[in-house]
Amino acid sequence: MHAYVHIVDDDASFRTALERRLKLAGYRVVTYASARELLDQMPDDEEAGCIVLDVRIPGMSGPELQSRLNELESTLPIVFLTGHADTATTVQAIKAGAEDFLTKPIASDQLIEAIDRAVARHQLARGQRTRLDSLRALLARLTPRERQVFDLIVCGRINKQIAHELGTTERTIKAHRHQVMEKMQVQSLAELVSIAERLGTRQSGAELKA
Amino acid sequence: MHAYVHIVDDDASFRTALERRLKLAGYRVVTYASARELLDQMPDDEEAGCIVLDVRIPGMSGPELQSRLNELESTLPIVFLTGHADTATTVQAIKAGAEDFLTKPIASDQLIEAIDRAVARHQLARGQRTRLDSLRALLARLTPRERQVFDLIVCGRINKQIAHELGTTERTIKAHRHQVMEKMQVQSLAELVSIAERLGTRQSGAELKA
DNA sequence: GGCTCTCCTGTCCCATGGTACAATATGAAA
DNA sequence: TTTCATATTGTACCATGGGACAGGAGAGCC
């Protein structure tokens, strides 16, 4: 609860009306008159919420703002609102990950449903991203050498091979390997490989010889 | 090349015109007058291709056919065509995985582009599915006991623990483990875990004790 | 110059994984 | 009944992983 809805629309009276309606539904609301305004304040991605975005707004258009937000890796789902939708714009927006695309005038119940869905999706995405981020943070703490060893371990190389490929001794690899398991907070090789797979850092094998 | 385009439209003259145009573009074409017709013949998912689907057709509608195909786990991408698109239908179709949603009359170049994209996507999806299917086939060849051992191995259990959990001896587990590595055609634990991760069979650990 | 961090190296010892060589028991299928 | 797949167990032996204990070399910072 207390999720944020960010409304971007150049029609002040519409913003106000929608704001009132959403606050009654239990949402916290922030309004913006333009894409620029939203980008300047850049809503916090960590707070549950979503964006309600008019397609035609002065300056940067709705879809332009969407692609900009995608570049910035925002995961806030977008619910588009528009007076007259053309099909190409609709298709493009949904393909780019918009949660919904609605036409004005819109029944407020229907809009709220879309917003609820968007917020729920954001919760999920946020949870996943948080889990991945913490894994990435662990990985980032490895020294360059440890990272090399990590890559070779999760490809199934044994210590002897790793030592040979890195031009050092088996004993040294054991030391690095120990550090890797320690820093990645895992007790088994299986967990380590699982992490590598989820982070997409695992190469299929031969690529690493280059 | 020689990809199949499956056209579903109740307008015979439209079908014929489009068929001619697509054959010139190098496609193989199969036409259907209704959703039923396509379902009866059920296009082969293994052949590269896509479906061009009119939204409003007698009997089962385009979107209904789409959801039916999804249930049947078809991976053939769908390009929708329609006279007058309403936004809700468009959004729903794209969310359900349609490659595109175009309005008639449509420039044939534009349609061909959409079909090219759809076919390309199908190639990718097919490749991925084929790879996963062959892994699943390997997994299916494990005996029930071997499968239990597999699950525990990829969760990071050591032989001793597995033996205890399955109420047998370490030596027995070694035998099963050998069979598992053999049947799954892997040389290292890392590869085995990677497969489990990609097939989504890997539990996070504690769940398996139940 | 000290201090810290990274990277590197060594020996001893034990736990674990893997293999070769064998063998038994059970149930289903031919 | 014979045959086969499955599941089971055993004894060795060796390779690999990993911990305990100990130390050195080079780079960057205060």
Short mmCIF file of N, CA and C in Angstrom, two decimals, chain B residues 58-162:
data_model
loop_
_atom_site.label_atom_id
_atom_site.label_comp_id
_atom_site.label_asym_id
_atom_site.label_seq_id
_atom_site.Cartn_x
_atom_site.Cartn_y
_atom_site.Cartn_z
N PRO B 58 -15.36 -15.46 -39.19
CA PRO B 58 -16.53 -16.21 -38.72
C PRO B 58 -16.12 -17.31 -37.77
N GLY B 59 -16.98 -17.59 -36.81
CA GLY B 59 -16.66 -18.63 -35.84
C GLY B 59 -15.68 -18.09 -34.80
N MET B 60 -14.62 -18.82 -34.58
CA MET B 60 -13.64 -18.41 -33.59
C MET B 60 -12.90 -17.16 -34.06
N SER B 61 -12.82 -16.13 -33.21
CA SER B 61 -12.18 -14.88 -33.60
C SER B 61 -10.66 -15.02 -33.59
N GLY B 62 -9.98 -14.04 -34.15
CA GLY B 62 -8.52 -14.04 -34.17
C GLY B 62 -7.91 -14.19 -32.79
N PRO B 63 -8.26 -13.30 -31.86
CA PRO B 63 -7.71 -13.41 -30.50
C PRO B 63 -8.04 -14.74 -29.84
N GLU B 64 -9.24 -15.28 -30.11
CA GLU B 64 -9.57 -16.58 -29.52
C GLU B 64 -8.64 -17.66 -30.07
N LEU B 65 -8.40 -17.60 -31.36
CA LEU B 65 -7.47 -18.56 -31.96
C LEU B 65 -6.08 -18.40 -31.34
N GLN B 66 -5.69 -17.15 -31.13
CA GLN B 66 -4.38 -16.89 -30.54
C GLN B 66 -4.26 -17.57 -29.17
N SER B 67 -5.27 -17.40 -28.34
CA SER B 67 -5.14 -17.97 -26.99
C SER B 67 -5.20 -19.50 -27.05
N ARG B 68 -5.97 -20.01 -28.02
CA ARG B 68 -6.00 -21.47 -28.21
C ARG B 68 -4.62 -21.99 -28.61
N LEU B 69 -3.98 -21.27 -29.53
CA LEU B 69 -2.64 -21.68 -29.98
C LEU B 69 -1.64 -21.60 -28.84
N ASN B 70 -1.80 -20.57 -28.00
CA ASN B 70 -0.91 -20.46 -26.84
C ASN B 70 -1.08 -21.67 -25.93
N GLU B 71 -2.33 -22.08 -25.73
CA GLU B 71 -2.58 -23.26 -24.89
C GLU B 71 -1.89 -24.49 -25.49
N LEU B 72 -1.93 -24.56 -26.82
CA LEU B 72 -1.33 -25.71 -27.50
C LEU B 72 0.19 -25.57 -27.60
N GLU B 73 0.69 -24.49 -27.01
CA GLU B 73 2.14 -24.24 -26.98
C GLU B 73 2.76 -24.10 -28.35
N SER B 74 1.96 -23.56 -29.26
CA SER B 74 2.52 -23.21 -30.56
C SER B 74 3.44 -22.00 -30.37
N THR B 75 4.54 -21.99 -31.09
CA THR B 75 5.42 -20.82 -30.98
C THR B 75 5.39 -20.01 -32.27
N LEU B 76 4.46 -20.33 -33.17
CA LEU B 76 4.37 -19.55 -34.40
C LEU B 76 3.90 -18.14 -34.09
N PRO B 77 4.71 -17.14 -34.43
CA PRO B 77 4.33 -15.76 -34.15
C PRO B 77 3.12 -15.37 -34.99
N ILE B 78 2.33 -14.47 -34.47
CA ILE B 78 1.12 -14.06 -35.16
C ILE B 78 1.21 -12.59 -35.56
N VAL B 79 0.90 -12.30 -36.81
CA VAL B 79 0.74 -10.92 -37.25
C VAL B 79 -0.75 -10.69 -37.46
N PHE B 80 -1.34 -9.80 -36.68
CA PHE B 80 -2.77 -9.55 -36.81
C PHE B 80 -3.05 -8.53 -37.90
N LEU B 81 -4.14 -8.76 -38.59
CA LEU B 81 -4.63 -7.79 -39.56
C LEU B 81 -6.08 -7.50 -39.20
N THR B 82 -6.48 -6.25 -39.34
CA THR B 82 -7.87 -5.96 -39.04
C THR B 82 -8.32 -4.70 -39.76
N GLY B 83 -9.64 -4.65 -40.03
CA GLY B 83 -10.19 -3.46 -40.66
C GLY B 83 -10.17 -2.28 -39.72
N HIS B 84 -10.86 -2.40 -38.60
CA HIS B 84 -10.83 -1.31 -37.63
C HIS B 84 -10.41 -1.87 -36.28
N ALA B 85 -9.29 -1.37 -35.79
CA ALA B 85 -8.73 -1.87 -34.55
C ALA B 85 -9.32 -1.11 -33.37
N ASP B 86 -9.77 -1.83 -32.36
CA ASP B 86 -10.04 -1.10 -31.13
C ASP B 86 -8.88 -1.33 -30.19
N THR B 87 -8.62 -0.33 -29.37
CA THR B 87 -7.40 -0.32 -28.58
C THR B 87 -7.29 -1.53 -27.65
N ALA B 88 -8.39 -1.88 -27.00
CA ALA B 88 -8.34 -2.98 -26.03
C ALA B 88 -7.90 -4.28 -26.71
N THR B 89 -8.45 -4.54 -27.89
CA THR B 89 -8.08 -5.76 -28.61
C THR B 89 -6.60 -5.74 -28.99
N THR B 90 -6.16 -4.58 -29.47
CA THR B 90 -4.76 -4.44 -29.85
C THR B 90 -3.84 -4.75 -28.67
N VAL B 91 -4.13 -4.09 -27.56
CA VAL B 91 -3.30 -4.27 -26.37
C VAL B 91 -3.28 -5.72 -25.95
N GLN B 92 -4.45 -6.32 -25.91
CA GLN B 92 -4.56 -7.72 -25.48
C GLN B 92 -3.74 -8.63 -26.38
N ALA B 93 -3.84 -8.39 -27.71
CA ALA B 93 -3.15 -9.26 -28.66
C ALA B 93 -1.63 -9.16 -28.49
N ILE B 94 -1.14 -7.97 -28.36
CA ILE B 94 0.32 -7.79 -28.22
C ILE B 94 0.79 -8.38 -26.89
N LYS B 95 0.02 -8.13 -25.84
CA LYS B 95 0.40 -8.71 -24.54
C LYS B 95 0.45 -10.22 -24.62
N ALA B 96 -0.45 -10.80 -25.41
CA ALA B 96 -0.49 -12.26 -25.52
C ALA B 96 0.60 -12.76 -26.45
N GLY B 97 1.44 -11.86 -26.92
CA GLY B 97 2.62 -12.31 -27.65
C GLY B 97 2.60 -12.12 -29.15
N ALA B 98 1.56 -11.45 -29.67
CA ALA B 98 1.53 -11.23 -31.12
C ALA B 98 2.74 -10.42 -31.56
N GLU B 99 3.22 -10.71 -32.75
CA GLU B 99 4.39 -10.01 -33.24
C GLU B 99 4.02 -8.59 -33.68
N ASP B 100 2.81 -8.46 -34.28
CA ASP B 100 2.41 -7.13 -34.73
C ASP B 100 0.90 -7.07 -34.88
N PHE B 101 0.41 -5.88 -35.07
CA PHE B 101 -1.03 -5.66 -35.19
C PHE B 101 -1.22 -4.55 -36.20
N LEU B 102 -1.66 -4.91 -37.39
CA LEU B 102 -1.71 -3.94 -38.48
C LEU B 102 -3.15 -3.73 -38.95
N THR B 103 -3.39 -2.55 -39.51
CA THR B 103 -4.75 -2.24 -39.98
C THR B 103 -4.81 -2.24 -41.50
N LYS B 104 -5.89 -2.82 -42.02
CA LYS B 104 -6.13 -2.80 -43.46
C LYS B 104 -6.73 -1.45 -43.82
N PRO B 105 -6.51 -0.91 -44.98
CA PRO B 105 -5.58 -1.46 -45.96
C PRO B 105 -4.13 -1.24 -45.52
N ILE B 106 -3.29 -2.18 -45.89
CA ILE B 106 -1.90 -2.10 -45.44
C ILE B 106 -0.97 -2.13 -46.65
N ALA B 107 0.05 -1.31 -46.63
CA ALA B 107 1.05 -1.36 -47.69
C ALA B 107 1.74 -2.71 -47.61
N SER B 108 1.87 -3.40 -48.75
CA SER B 108 2.39 -4.76 -48.70
C SER B 108 3.82 -4.78 -48.17
N ASP B 109 4.59 -3.72 -48.45
CA ASP B 109 5.95 -3.65 -47.94
C ASP B 109 5.96 -3.72 -46.42
N GLN B 110 5.05 -2.98 -45.85
CA GLN B 110 4.98 -2.92 -44.39
C GLN B 110 4.61 -4.29 -43.81
N LEU B 111 3.66 -4.94 -44.50
CA LEU B 111 3.24 -6.27 -44.04
C LEU B 111 4.39 -7.27 -44.15
N ILE B 112 5.11 -7.18 -45.26
CA ILE B 112 6.24 -8.09 -45.46
C ILE B 112 7.30 -7.89 -44.39
N GLU B 113 7.52 -6.64 -44.05
CA GLU B 113 8.49 -6.37 -42.97
C GLU B 113 8.07 -7.05 -41.68
N ALA B 114 6.78 -6.91 -41.37
CA ALA B 114 6.27 -7.52 -40.13
C ALA B 114 6.43 -9.04 -40.20
N ILE B 115 6.14 -9.61 -41.37
CA ILE B 115 6.26 -11.06 -41.53
C ILE B 115 7.72 -11.50 -41.39
N ASP B 116 8.62 -10.73 -41.99
CA ASP B 116 10.05 -11.04 -41.86
C ASP B 116 10.46 -11.06 -40.39
N ARG B 117 10.03 -10.03 -39.67
CA ARG B 117 10.36 -9.98 -38.24
C ARG B 117 9.79 -11.19 -37.51
N ALA B 118 8.54 -11.51 -37.83
CA ALA B 118 7.88 -12.63 -37.15
C ALA B 118 8.62 -13.93 -37.42
N VAL B 119 9.00 -14.15 -38.66
CA VAL B 119 9.70 -15.39 -39.01
C VAL B 119 11.05 -15.44 -38.31
N ALA B 120 11.74 -14.30 -38.31
CA ALA B 120 13.03 -14.27 -37.63
C ALA B 120 12.87 -14.62 -36.16
N ARG B 121 11.84 -14.08 -35.55
CA ARG B 121 11.62 -14.37 -34.14
C ARG B 121 11.33 -15.85 -33.94
N HIS B 122 10.57 -16.40 -34.87
CA HIS B 122 10.24 -17.81 -34.77
C HIS B 122 11.48 -18.69 -34.85
N GLN B 123 12.40 -18.30 -35.72
CA GLN B 123 13.67 -19.04 -35.83
C GLN B 123 14.34 -19.10 -34.47
N LEU B 124 14.43 -17.94 -33.85
CA LEU B 124 15.08 -17.88 -32.54
C LEU B 124 14.36 -18.75 -31.52
N ALA B 125 13.04 -18.57 -31.43
CA ALA B 125 12.27 -19.30 -30.44
C ALA B 125 12.39 -20.80 -30.67
N ARG B 126 12.37 -21.18 -31.96
CA ARG B 126 12.46 -22.59 -32.30
C ARG B 126 13.79 -23.16 -31.85
N GLY B 127 14.85 -22.39 -32.13
CA GLY B 127 16.17 -22.84 -31.72
C GLY B 127 16.25 -23.04 -30.22
N GLN B 128 15.75 -22.08 -29.48
CA GLN B 128 15.78 -22.19 -28.03
C GLN B 128 14.97 -23.39 -27.56
N ARG B 129 13.79 -23.56 -28.15
CA ARG B 129 12.94 -24.65 -27.70
C ARG B 129 13.57 -25.99 -28.02
N THR B 130 14.18 -26.08 -29.20
CA THR B 130 14.83 -27.33 -29.58
C THR B 130 15.93 -27.69 -28.59
N ARG B 131 16.72 -26.68 -28.23
CA ARG B 131 17.80 -26.96 -27.28
C ARG B 131 17.23 -27.42 -25.94
N LEU B 132 16.20 -26.74 -25.46
CA LEU B 132 15.60 -27.14 -24.19
C LEU B 132 14.97 -28.52 -24.29
N ASP B 133 14.32 -28.79 -25.41
CA ASP B 133 13.69 -30.09 -25.58
C ASP B 133 14.70 -31.23 -25.51
N SER B 134 15.86 -31.02 -26.12
CA SER B 134 16.84 -32.11 -26.10
C SER B 134 17.35 -32.32 -24.68
N LEU B 135 17.46 -31.24 -23.91
CA LEU B 135 17.85 -31.40 -22.51
C LEU B 135 16.77 -32.14 -21.74
N ARG B 136 15.52 -31.77 -21.98
CA ARG B 136 14.41 -32.44 -21.31
C ARG B 136 14.38 -33.92 -21.65
N ALA B 137 14.72 -34.23 -22.90
CA ALA B 137 14.73 -35.62 -23.33
C ALA B 137 15.77 -36.41 -22.55
N LEU B 138 16.95 -35.79 -22.35
CA LEU B 138 17.98 -36.44 -21.57
C LEU B 138 17.48 -36.70 -20.15
N LEU B 139 16.87 -35.66 -19.57
CA LEU B 139 16.40 -35.76 -18.19
C LEU B 139 15.35 -36.86 -18.05
N ALA B 140 14.52 -37.00 -19.08
CA ALA B 140 13.44 -37.99 -19.02
C ALA B 140 13.97 -39.42 -19.01
N ARG B 141 15.21 -39.59 -19.45
CA ARG B 141 15.76 -40.94 -19.51
C ARG B 141 16.27 -41.42 -18.15
N LEU B 142 16.28 -40.53 -17.17
CA LEU B 142 16.71 -40.93 -15.83
C LEU B 142 15.63 -41.79 -15.18
N THR B 143 16.07 -42.81 -14.43
CA THR B 143 15.11 -43.58 -13.65
C THR B 143 14.66 -42.72 -12.47
N PRO B 144 13.55 -43.08 -11.83
CA PRO B 144 13.04 -42.27 -10.70
C PRO B 144 14.12 -42.03 -9.65
N ARG B 145 14.84 -43.08 -9.34
CA ARG B 145 15.88 -42.96 -8.33
C ARG B 145 16.97 -42.00 -8.77
N GLU B 146 17.38 -42.15 -10.01
CA GLU B 146 18.43 -41.27 -10.55
C GLU B 146 17.96 -39.82 -10.55
N ARG B 147 16.67 -39.64 -10.81
CA ARG B 147 16.13 -38.28 -10.83
C ARG B 147 16.20 -37.66 -9.43
N GLN B 148 15.89 -38.47 -8.40
CA GLN B 148 16.01 -37.97 -7.03
C GLN B 148 17.43 -37.52 -6.74
N VAL B 149 18.37 -38.38 -7.15
CA VAL B 149 19.78 -38.07 -6.92
C VAL B 149 20.17 -36.80 -7.68
N PHE B 150 19.72 -36.71 -8.91
CA PHE B 150 19.97 -35.52 -9.73
C PHE B 150 19.53 -34.26 -8.98
N ASP B 151 18.29 -34.27 -8.48
CA ASP B 151 17.75 -33.09 -7.80
C ASP B 151 18.62 -32.68 -6.61
N LEU B 152 19.07 -33.69 -5.86
CA LEU B 152 19.86 -33.38 -4.68
C LEU B 152 21.27 -32.92 -5.05
N ILE B 153 21.83 -33.50 -6.10
CA ILE B 153 23.16 -33.09 -6.55
C ILE B 153 23.17 -31.61 -6.92
N VAL B 154 22.19 -31.20 -7.75
CA VAL B 154 22.20 -29.83 -8.25
C VAL B 154 21.82 -28.82 -7.17
N CYS B 155 21.38 -29.33 -6.02
CA CYS B 155 21.13 -28.44 -4.89
C CYS B 155 22.37 -28.33 -4.01
N GLY B 156 23.43 -29.00 -4.40
CA GLY B 156 24.68 -28.84 -3.68
C GLY B 156 24.91 -29.85 -2.58
N ARG B 157 24.04 -30.86 -2.49
CA ARG B 157 24.25 -31.88 -1.47
C ARG B 157 25.47 -32.72 -1.84
N ILE B 158 26.17 -33.18 -0.83
CA ILE B 158 27.26 -34.11 -1.08
C ILE B 158 26.75 -35.53 -0.94
N ASN B 159 27.50 -36.49 -1.48
CA ASN B 159 27.03 -37.88 -1.54
C ASN B 159 26.55 -38.40 -0.19
N LYS B 160 27.31 -38.05 0.85
CA LYS B 160 26.96 -38.54 2.18
C LYS B 160 25.56 -38.08 2.58
N GLN B 161 25.28 -36.80 2.35
CA GLN B 161 23.96 -36.27 2.69
C GLN B 161 22.85 -36.92 1.87
N ILE B 162 23.14 -37.08 0.59
CA ILE B 162 22.14 -37.68 -0.29
C ILE B 162 21.82 -39.09 0.18
#
